[in-house]
Amino acid sequence: MNRRCLHWSYLNYKEIPMDLYLYEDLEEVYLKENYIAAIPKWFLNLTNLKFIHLAGNNLTQLPEELYLLENLEFLDVSNNQLQHLPTSIGYMLNLLHLNVSSNELTDLPKTLTYMKRLESLNISKNKLKRIPQFICECSRLNELNLSENTEVWHIPERVANMPSLQMLSADKCSLIYLPVALAKFLDYLRIFNNSAITHIPIIYEKFYQNYFETPTKSPHIPVTHSDFFWVIEKETFKKLLLPIGTRQIFAVPSKENQVTLYDDCLKTLENWNRLSPFYENPALKHILPEKYMVNHIRNGPTARCTVFKCSNPLFTTYYFMVVKRRGSTSKQLFTCYFCTMYCANVWLNENNKKYYCVDWEICDD
């Protein structure tokens, strides 16, 4: 039979019907909201398939041979009972869209890094405790949904700064701060219901809504002052957590050229890294003179200069400001990060009528 698309959803199937074999040119199959518990091996011979929709079934695992569907571009296995993904999934080199939301995943296979054509990844509503940094190697990824992984408290800077990323969702996680090194072309962002966030980097301003402040209960994530770099703003005496990796910050105004030579070296290495990525090179720890330098290169910049035309990477030291909107009833605090006093002055001159500065000091207790 010559038919390219089949809609067999909501039919109470307990297994995938072998009748699919009759459709030689089948490219799309919808089998959502059935009771299918496994993908049979014969199904993997349907190599013309480009679109598979198996959401809302009873799948507990995917076959290791799934990569045999070499032409597959869209795979939706959301709302099943998957506890892990096969390592071979990374060999599905033509896959563009992968939806594994609403399962029971606790981690992701590192072979995802092979999926260089992947454009959309939905891993929301799972049991992930961390977002693996290697996701950033999916260089064409433009949609990433991390929402409702309630134990995730941090989005790796390299993930948030992926060059093609345009849409990022991280609702109802347990984020304790937002990554400041944000992708330049991001135009859609959801970070609602992350009640532990105390301040919004100013680069998030175009996404900001008052309901970012909606209180919600989230699992307690132990955060101690000795683990991170904190400041306290002097208007409401709220403690603000700065990006991981911060060692020293300077007030605005203050002396120029206080950023360390160490950071200048990291900035140079980061620029080289953009041309030829090497941050996963295992030899780095033997090449670089300072052991922490390897971690800084692999983790990426802790922030980027708030002045958009500059956007220089920032690592351990930078100029820092806390600001609020003038005439706003919102109590929301915004934070700014600069590579030089010159950039800080440029931003102040352009935004002085819209924002006012709030005094702060480093929190030592």
GROMACS .gro file of C-alpha atoms in nm:
model
  365
    1MET     CA    1   0.000   0.000   0.000
    2ASN     CA    2   0.117   0.349  -0.078
    3ARG     CA    3   0.047   0.568   0.222
    4ARG     CA    4   0.289   0.802   0.394
    5CYS     CA    5   0.104   0.899   0.712
    6LEU     CA    6  -0.101   0.694   0.959
    7HIS     CA    7  -0.304   0.821   1.254
    8TRP     CA    8  -0.360   0.529   1.491
    9SER     CA    9  -0.386   0.718   1.818
   10TYR     CA   10  -0.646   0.658   2.091
   11LEU     CA   11  -0.720   0.305   1.967
   12ASN     CA   12  -0.626   0.115   2.286
   13TYR     CA   13  -0.346  -0.077   2.115
   14LYS     CA   14  -0.134  -0.282   2.355
   15GLU     CA   15   0.137  -0.336   2.096
   16ILE     CA   16   0.237  -0.181   1.766
   17PRO     CA   17   0.026  -0.349   1.494
   18MET     CA   18   0.225  -0.549   1.238
   19ASP     CA   19  -0.007  -0.405   0.974
   20LEU     CA   20   0.243  -0.120   0.954
   21TYR     CA   21   0.455  -0.351   0.742
   22LEU     CA   22   0.196  -0.319   0.465
   23TYR     CA   23   0.277   0.047   0.417
   24GLU     CA   24   0.604   0.047   0.227
   25ASP     CA   25   0.636   0.424   0.194
   26LEU     CA   26   0.528   0.510   0.548
   27GLU     CA   27   0.701   0.824   0.678
   28GLU     CA   28   0.481   0.940   0.966
   29VAL     CA   29   0.304   0.734   1.230
   30TYR     CA   30   0.091   0.860   1.519
   31LEU     CA   31   0.041   0.604   1.796
   32LYS     CA   32  -0.012   0.832   2.094
   33GLU     CA   33  -0.237   0.758   2.392
   34ASN     CA   34  -0.243   0.382   2.353
   35TYR     CA   35  -0.112   0.113   2.590
   36ILE     CA   36   0.200   0.014   2.397
   37ALA     CA   37   0.467  -0.123   2.633
   38ALA     CA   38   0.755  -0.195   2.392
   39ILE     CA   39   0.889  -0.117   2.047
   40PRO     CA   40   0.934  -0.449   1.862
   41LYS     CA   41   1.249  -0.518   1.661
   42TRP     CA   42   1.059  -0.560   1.334
   43PHE     CA   43   0.946  -0.197   1.369
   44LEU     CA   44   1.310  -0.089   1.330
   45ASN     CA   45   1.304  -0.217   0.971
   46LEU     CA   46   1.070   0.067   0.870
   47THR     CA   47   1.368   0.279   0.774
   48ASN     CA   48   1.165   0.529   0.571
   49LEU     CA   49   1.007   0.664   0.888
   50LYS     CA   50   1.074   1.031   0.956
   51PHE     CA   51   0.815   1.105   1.225
   52ILE     CA   52   0.715   0.885   1.522
   53HIS     CA   53   0.465   0.998   1.785
   54LEU     CA   54   0.445   0.751   2.077
   55ALA     CA   55   0.345   0.991   2.354
   56GLY     CA   56   0.119   0.867   2.630
   57ASN     CA   57   0.194   0.496   2.619
   58ASN     CA   58   0.350   0.250   2.866
   59LEU     CA   59   0.705   0.236   2.733
   60THR     CA   60   0.965   0.152   2.998
   61GLN     CA   61   1.264   0.145   2.765
   62LEU     CA   62   1.370   0.213   2.408
   63PRO     CA   63   1.556  -0.051   2.206
   64GLU     CA   64   1.932  -0.012   2.168
   65GLU     CA   65   1.886  -0.065   1.794
   66LEU     CA   66   1.670   0.248   1.762
   67TYR     CA   67   1.947   0.410   1.558
   68LEU     CA   68   1.853   0.177   1.269
   69LEU     CA   69   1.573   0.424   1.193
   70GLU     CA   70   1.837   0.625   1.013
   71ASN     CA   71   1.600   0.872   0.845
   72LEU     CA   72   1.407   0.962   1.158
   73GLU     CA   73   1.375   1.337   1.214
   74PHE     CA   74   1.108   1.359   1.486
   75LEU     CA   75   1.070   1.132   1.790
   76ASP     CA   76   0.813   1.194   2.063
   77VAL     CA   77   0.811   0.943   2.349
   78SER     CA   78   0.682   1.184   2.612
   79ASN     CA   79   0.449   1.079   2.892
   80ASN     CA   80   0.578   0.724   2.921
   81GLN     CA   81   0.774   0.546   3.195
   82LEU     CA   82   1.129   0.566   3.060
   83GLN     CA   83   1.400   0.559   3.325
   84HIS     CA   84   1.693   0.596   3.087
   85LEU     CA   85   1.769   0.649   2.720
   86PRO     CA   86   1.983   0.403   2.523
   87THR     CA   87   2.336   0.522   2.455
   88SER     CA   88   2.281   0.440   2.088
   89ILE     CA   89   2.028   0.723   2.059
   90GLY     CA   90   2.321   0.952   1.985
   91TYR     CA   91   2.374   0.771   1.656
   92MET     CA   92   2.042   0.896   1.520
   93LEU     CA   93   2.232   1.158   1.328
   94ASN     CA   94   1.936   1.294   1.130
   95LEU     CA   95   1.714   1.352   1.432
   96LEU     CA   96   1.595   1.714   1.454
   97HIS     CA   97   1.336   1.699   1.734
   98LEU     CA   98   1.345   1.483   2.046
   99ASN     CA   99   1.073   1.493   2.312
  100VAL     CA  100   1.126   1.276   2.621
  101SER     CA  101   0.926   1.490   2.865
  102SER     CA  102   0.709   1.344   3.142
  103ASN     CA  103   0.918   1.034   3.200
  104GLU     CA  104   1.139   0.923   3.489
  105LEU     CA  105   1.483   1.006   3.351
  106THR     CA  106   1.755   1.079   3.605
  107ASP     CA  107   2.034   1.145   3.355
  108LEU     CA  108   2.105   1.172   2.984
  109PRO     CA  109   2.351   0.969   2.774
  110LYS     CA  110   2.664   1.156   2.674
  111THR     CA  111   2.620   1.029   2.318
  112LEU     CA  112   2.370   1.311   2.270
  113THR     CA  113   2.677   1.513   2.174
  114TYR     CA  114   2.685   1.326   1.841
  115MET     CA  115   2.347   1.469   1.742
  116LYS     CA  116   2.481   1.773   1.563
  117ARG     CA  117   2.156   1.832   1.371
  118LEU     CA  118   1.931   1.830   1.677
  119GLU     CA  119   1.724   2.150   1.689
  120SER     CA  120   1.471   2.084   1.965
  121LEU     CA  121   1.512   1.896   2.294
  122ASN     CA  122   1.235   1.862   2.552
  123ILE     CA  123   1.348   1.698   2.877
  124SER     CA  124   1.090   1.862   3.103
  125LYS     CA  125   0.898   1.684   3.381
  126ASN     CA  126   1.163   1.424   3.455
  127LYS     CA  127   1.377   1.353   3.762
  128LEU     CA  128   1.700   1.512   3.648
  129LYS     CA  129   1.920   1.647   3.927
  130ARG     CA  130   2.147   1.842   3.697
  131ILE     CA  131   2.159   1.962   3.340
  132PRO     CA  132   2.467   1.805   3.178
  133GLN     CA  133   2.704   2.053   3.024
  134PHE     CA  134   2.765   1.834   2.719
  135ILE     CA  135   2.426   1.941   2.580
  136CYS     CA  136   2.607   2.251   2.454
  137GLU     CA  137   2.781   2.034   2.194
  138CYS     CA  138   2.449   2.002   2.011
  139SER     CA  139   2.551   2.313   1.824
  140ARG     CA  140   2.228   2.360   1.624
  141LEU     CA  141   1.997   2.331   1.924
  142ASN     CA  142   1.757   2.626   1.925
  143GLU     CA  143   1.480   2.501   2.160
  144LEU     CA  144   1.550   2.359   2.505
  145ASN     CA  145   1.284   2.280   2.765
  146LEU     CA  146   1.407   2.191   3.115
  147SER     CA  147   1.091   2.277   3.308
  148GLU     CA  148   0.966   2.088   3.611
  149ASN     CA  149   1.287   1.906   3.693
  150THR     CA  150   1.241   2.007   4.052
  151GLU     CA  151   1.592   1.921   4.173
  152VAL     CA  152   1.776   2.123   3.909
  153TRP     CA  153   1.927   2.431   4.075
  154HIS     CA  154   2.169   2.549   3.809
  155ILE     CA  155   2.179   2.585   3.431
  156PRO     CA  156   2.538   2.549   3.306
  157GLU     CA  157   2.669   2.869   3.152
  158ARG     CA  158   2.777   2.695   2.833
  159VAL     CA  159   2.426   2.556   2.788
  160ALA     CA  160   2.259   2.895   2.837
  161ASN     CA  161   2.510   3.049   2.597
  162MET     CA  162   2.472   2.806   2.307
  163PRO     CA  163   2.511   3.003   1.984
  164SER     CA  164   2.186   2.885   1.819
  165LEU     CA  165   1.963   2.885   2.128
  166GLN     CA  166   1.643   3.085   2.074
  167MET     CA  167   1.394   2.933   2.320
  168LEU     CA  168   1.468   2.828   2.679
  169SER     CA  169   1.214   2.709   2.938
  170ALA     CA  170   1.304   2.638   3.300
  171ASP     CA  171   0.975   2.676   3.489
  172LYS     CA  172   0.923   2.515   3.828
  173CYS     CA  173   1.280   2.407   3.883
  174SER     CA  174   1.482   2.499   4.192
  175LEU     CA  175   1.712   2.754   4.030
  176ILE     CA  176   1.905   2.961   4.282
  177TYR     CA  177   2.040   3.206   4.025
  178LEU     CA  178   2.016   3.271   3.654
  179PRO     CA  179   2.310   3.227   3.416
  180VAL     CA  180   2.444   3.565   3.310
  181ALA     CA  181   2.621   3.440   2.997
  182LEU     CA  182   2.302   3.420   2.795
  183ALA     CA  183   2.273   3.333   2.425
  184LYS     CA  184   2.268   3.648   2.214
  185PHE     CA  185   1.980   3.538   1.992
  186LEU     CA  186   1.749   3.411   2.266
  187ASP     CA  187   1.403   3.555   2.205
  188TYR     CA  188   1.180   3.334   2.425
  189LEU     CA  189   1.242   3.260   2.791
  190ARG     CA  190   1.032   3.113   3.071
  191ILE     CA  191   1.172   3.104   3.425
  192PHE     CA  192   0.850   3.127   3.625
  193ASN     CA  193   0.815   2.976   3.971
  194ASN     CA  194   1.180   2.958   4.075
  195SER     CA  195   1.128   3.116   4.413
  196ALA     CA  196   1.492   3.099   4.530
  197ILE     CA  197   1.605   3.352   4.267
  198THR     CA  198   1.674   3.684   4.442
  199HIS     CA  199   1.778   3.899   4.146
  200ILE     CA  200   1.742   3.914   3.769
  201PRO     CA  201   2.044   3.992   3.549
  202ILE     CA  202   1.961   4.299   3.345
  203ILE     CA  203   2.004   4.105   3.020
  204TYR     CA  204   1.676   3.930   3.110
  205GLU     CA  205   1.491   4.260   3.112
  206LYS     CA  206   1.314   4.206   2.781
  207PHE     CA  207   1.171   3.878   2.915
  208TYR     CA  208   1.085   4.012   3.259
  209GLN     CA  209   0.730   3.998   3.394
  210ASN     CA  210   0.613   4.061   3.749
  211TYR     CA  211   0.488   3.706   3.775
  212PHE     CA  212   0.849   3.586   3.775
  213GLU     CA  213   0.808   3.668   4.143
  214THR     CA  214   0.517   3.428   4.195
  215PRO     CA  215   0.593   3.236   4.514
  216THR     CA  216   0.592   2.860   4.488
  217LYS     CA  217   0.709   2.573   4.700
  218SER     CA  218   1.021   2.398   4.577
  219PRO     CA  219   1.247   2.133   4.728
  220HIS     CA  220   1.505   2.267   4.971
  221ILE     CA  221   1.847   2.288   4.809
  222PRO     CA  222   2.123   2.336   5.070
  223VAL     CA  223   2.318   2.650   4.984
  224THR     CA  224   2.583   2.776   5.223
  225HIS     CA  225   2.772   3.103   5.218
  226SER     CA  226   3.105   2.924   5.210
  227ASP     CA  227   3.017   2.756   4.881
  228PHE     CA  228   2.936   3.069   4.681
  229PHE     CA  229   2.997   3.441   4.645
  230TRP     CA  230   2.726   3.655   4.805
  231VAL     CA  231   2.656   4.026   4.832
  232ILE     CA  232   2.391   4.207   5.034
  233GLU     CA  233   2.208   4.507   4.893
  234LYS     CA  234   2.154   4.788   5.141
  235GLU     CA  235   1.801   4.897   5.052
  236THR     CA  236   1.610   4.589   5.166
  237PHE     CA  237   1.912   4.392   5.293
  238LYS     CA  238   1.847   4.101   5.062
  239LYS     CA  239   2.132   3.856   4.998
  240LEU     CA  240   2.221   3.807   4.633
  241LEU     CA  241   2.402   3.502   4.500
  242LEU     CA  242   2.649   3.577   4.221
  243PRO     CA  243   2.751   3.332   3.945
  244ILE     CA  244   2.963   3.032   4.040
  245GLY     CA  245   3.329   3.108   3.977
  246THR     CA  246   3.315   3.469   4.098
  247ARG     CA  247   3.619   3.555   4.310
  248GLN     CA  248   3.622   3.934   4.325
  249ILE     CA  249   3.390   4.217   4.221
  250PHE     CA  250   3.434   4.593   4.201
  251ALA     CA  251   3.180   4.864   4.268
  252VAL     CA  252   3.081   5.126   4.012
  253PRO     CA  253   3.244   5.375   4.018
  254SER     CA  254   3.591   5.252   4.109
  255LYS     CA  255   3.938   5.240   3.957
  256GLU     CA  256   3.978   5.128   3.598
  257ASN     CA  257   4.179   4.820   3.493
  258GLN     CA  258   4.123   4.613   3.806
  259VAL     CA  259   4.031   4.294   3.621
  260THR     CA  260   4.315   4.048   3.677
  261LEU     CA  261   4.570   3.915   3.432
  262TYR     CA  262   4.428   3.571   3.513
  263ASP     CA  263   4.095   3.680   3.364
  264ASP     CA  264   4.266   3.831   3.062
  265CYS     CA  265   4.427   3.492   2.996
  266LEU     CA  266   4.091   3.316   3.033
  267LYS     CA  267   3.932   3.565   2.794
  268THR     CA  268   4.198   3.493   2.532
  269LEU     CA  269   4.152   3.117   2.572
  270GLU     CA  270   3.775   3.159   2.542
  271ASN     CA  271   3.818   3.350   2.215
  272TRP     CA  272   4.036   3.069   2.081
  273ASN     CA  273   3.777   2.821   2.201
  274ARG     CA  274   3.509   2.988   1.989
  275LEU     CA  275   3.717   2.928   1.677
  276SER     CA  276   3.818   2.573   1.762
  277PRO     CA  277   3.640   2.419   2.067
  278PHE     CA  278   3.887   2.247   2.294
  279TYR     CA  279   3.728   2.269   2.640
  280GLU     CA  280   3.665   1.892   2.649
  281ASN     CA  281   4.028   1.813   2.568
  282PRO     CA  282   4.154   1.585   2.851
  283ALA     CA  283   4.506   1.723   2.806
  284LEU     CA  284   4.400   2.070   2.921
  285LYS     CA  285   4.486   2.004   3.285
  286HIS     CA  286   4.844   1.923   3.183
  287ILE     CA  287   4.879   2.223   2.952
  288LEU     CA  288   4.738   2.511   3.156
  289PRO     CA  289   4.946   2.651   3.444
  290GLU     CA  290   4.668   2.690   3.701
  291LYS     CA  291   4.443   2.396   3.795
  292TYR     CA  292   4.128   2.608   3.827
  293MET     CA  293   4.186   2.750   3.481
  294VAL     CA  294   4.077   2.417   3.332
  295ASN     CA  295   3.743   2.435   3.514
  296HIS     CA  296   3.686   2.794   3.406
  297ILE     CA  297   3.749   2.706   3.041
  298ARG     CA  298   3.526   2.399   3.053
  299ASN     CA  299   3.244   2.576   3.238
  300GLY     CA  300   3.263   2.882   3.017
  301PRO     CA  301   3.230   3.248   3.120
  302THR     CA  302   3.043   3.318   3.443
  303ALA     CA  303   2.890   3.622   3.275
  304ARG     CA  304   2.914   3.855   2.978
  305CYS     CA  305   2.949   4.229   2.977
  306THR     CA  306   2.604   4.388   3.006
  307VAL     CA  307   2.682   4.633   2.724
  308PHE     CA  308   2.548   4.440   2.425
  309LYS     CA  309   2.796   4.583   2.175
  310CYS     CA  310   3.078   4.463   2.399
  311SER     CA  311   2.957   4.129   2.543
  312ASN     CA  312   3.309   4.038   2.653
  313PRO     CA  313   3.328   3.713   2.853
  314LEU     CA  314   3.372   3.759   3.229
  315PHE     CA  315   3.521   3.494   3.454
  316THR     CA  316   3.639   3.554   3.811
  317THR     CA  317   3.655   3.935   3.844
  318TYR     CA  318   3.431   4.207   3.707
  319TYR     CA  319   3.258   4.538   3.782
  320PHE     CA  320   2.918   4.492   3.940
  321MET     CA  321   2.602   4.697   3.996
  322VAL     CA  322   2.261   4.642   4.155
  323VAL     CA  323   1.982   4.855   4.008
  324LYS     CA  324   1.607   4.909   4.033
  325ARG     CA  325   1.361   5.063   3.793
  326ARG     CA  326   1.268   5.423   3.861
  327GLY     CA  327   0.900   5.478   3.938
  328SER     CA  328   0.821   5.107   3.951
  329THR     CA  329   0.616   4.949   4.228
  330SER     CA  330   0.803   4.623   4.179
  331LYS     CA  331   1.068   4.533   4.435
  332GLN     CA  332   1.263   4.337   4.176
  333LEU     CA  333   1.640   4.380   4.180
  334PHE     CA  334   1.839   4.375   3.857
  335THR     CA  335   2.214   4.315   3.838
  336CYS     CA  336   2.472   4.438   3.587
  337TYR     CA  337   2.815   4.299   3.503
  338PHE     CA  338   3.091   4.488   3.321
  339CYS     CA  339   3.439   4.415   3.192
  340THR     CA  340   3.565   4.773   3.239
  341MET     CA  341   3.461   5.098   3.403
  342TYR     CA  342   3.426   5.240   3.054
  343CYS     CA  343   3.147   4.990   2.974
  344ALA     CA  344   2.983   5.064   3.309
  345ASN     CA  345   2.979   5.436   3.231
  346VAL     CA  346   2.842   5.373   2.883
  347TRP     CA  347   2.554   5.171   3.028
  348LEU     CA  348   2.486   5.430   3.300
  349ASN     CA  349   2.474   5.715   3.050
  350GLU     CA  350   2.223   5.524   2.836
  351ASN     CA  351   2.001   5.402   3.123
  352ASN     CA  352   2.031   5.659   3.400
  353LYS     CA  353   1.675   5.784   3.345
  354LYS     CA  354   1.530   5.433   3.365
  355TYR     CA  355   1.723   5.283   3.658
  356TYR     CA  356   1.888   5.394   3.979
  357CYS     CA  357   2.176   5.222   4.159
  358VAL     CA  358   2.137   5.039   4.489
  359ASP     CA  359   2.431   5.021   4.729
  360TRP     CA  360   2.570   4.679   4.815
  361GLU     CA  361   2.852   4.516   5.006
  362ILE     CA  362   3.015   4.175   5.007
  363CYS     CA  363   2.847   3.938   5.251
  364ASP     CA  364   3.108   3.777   5.476
  365ASP     CA  365   2.895   3.584   5.723
   0.00000   0.00000   0.00000
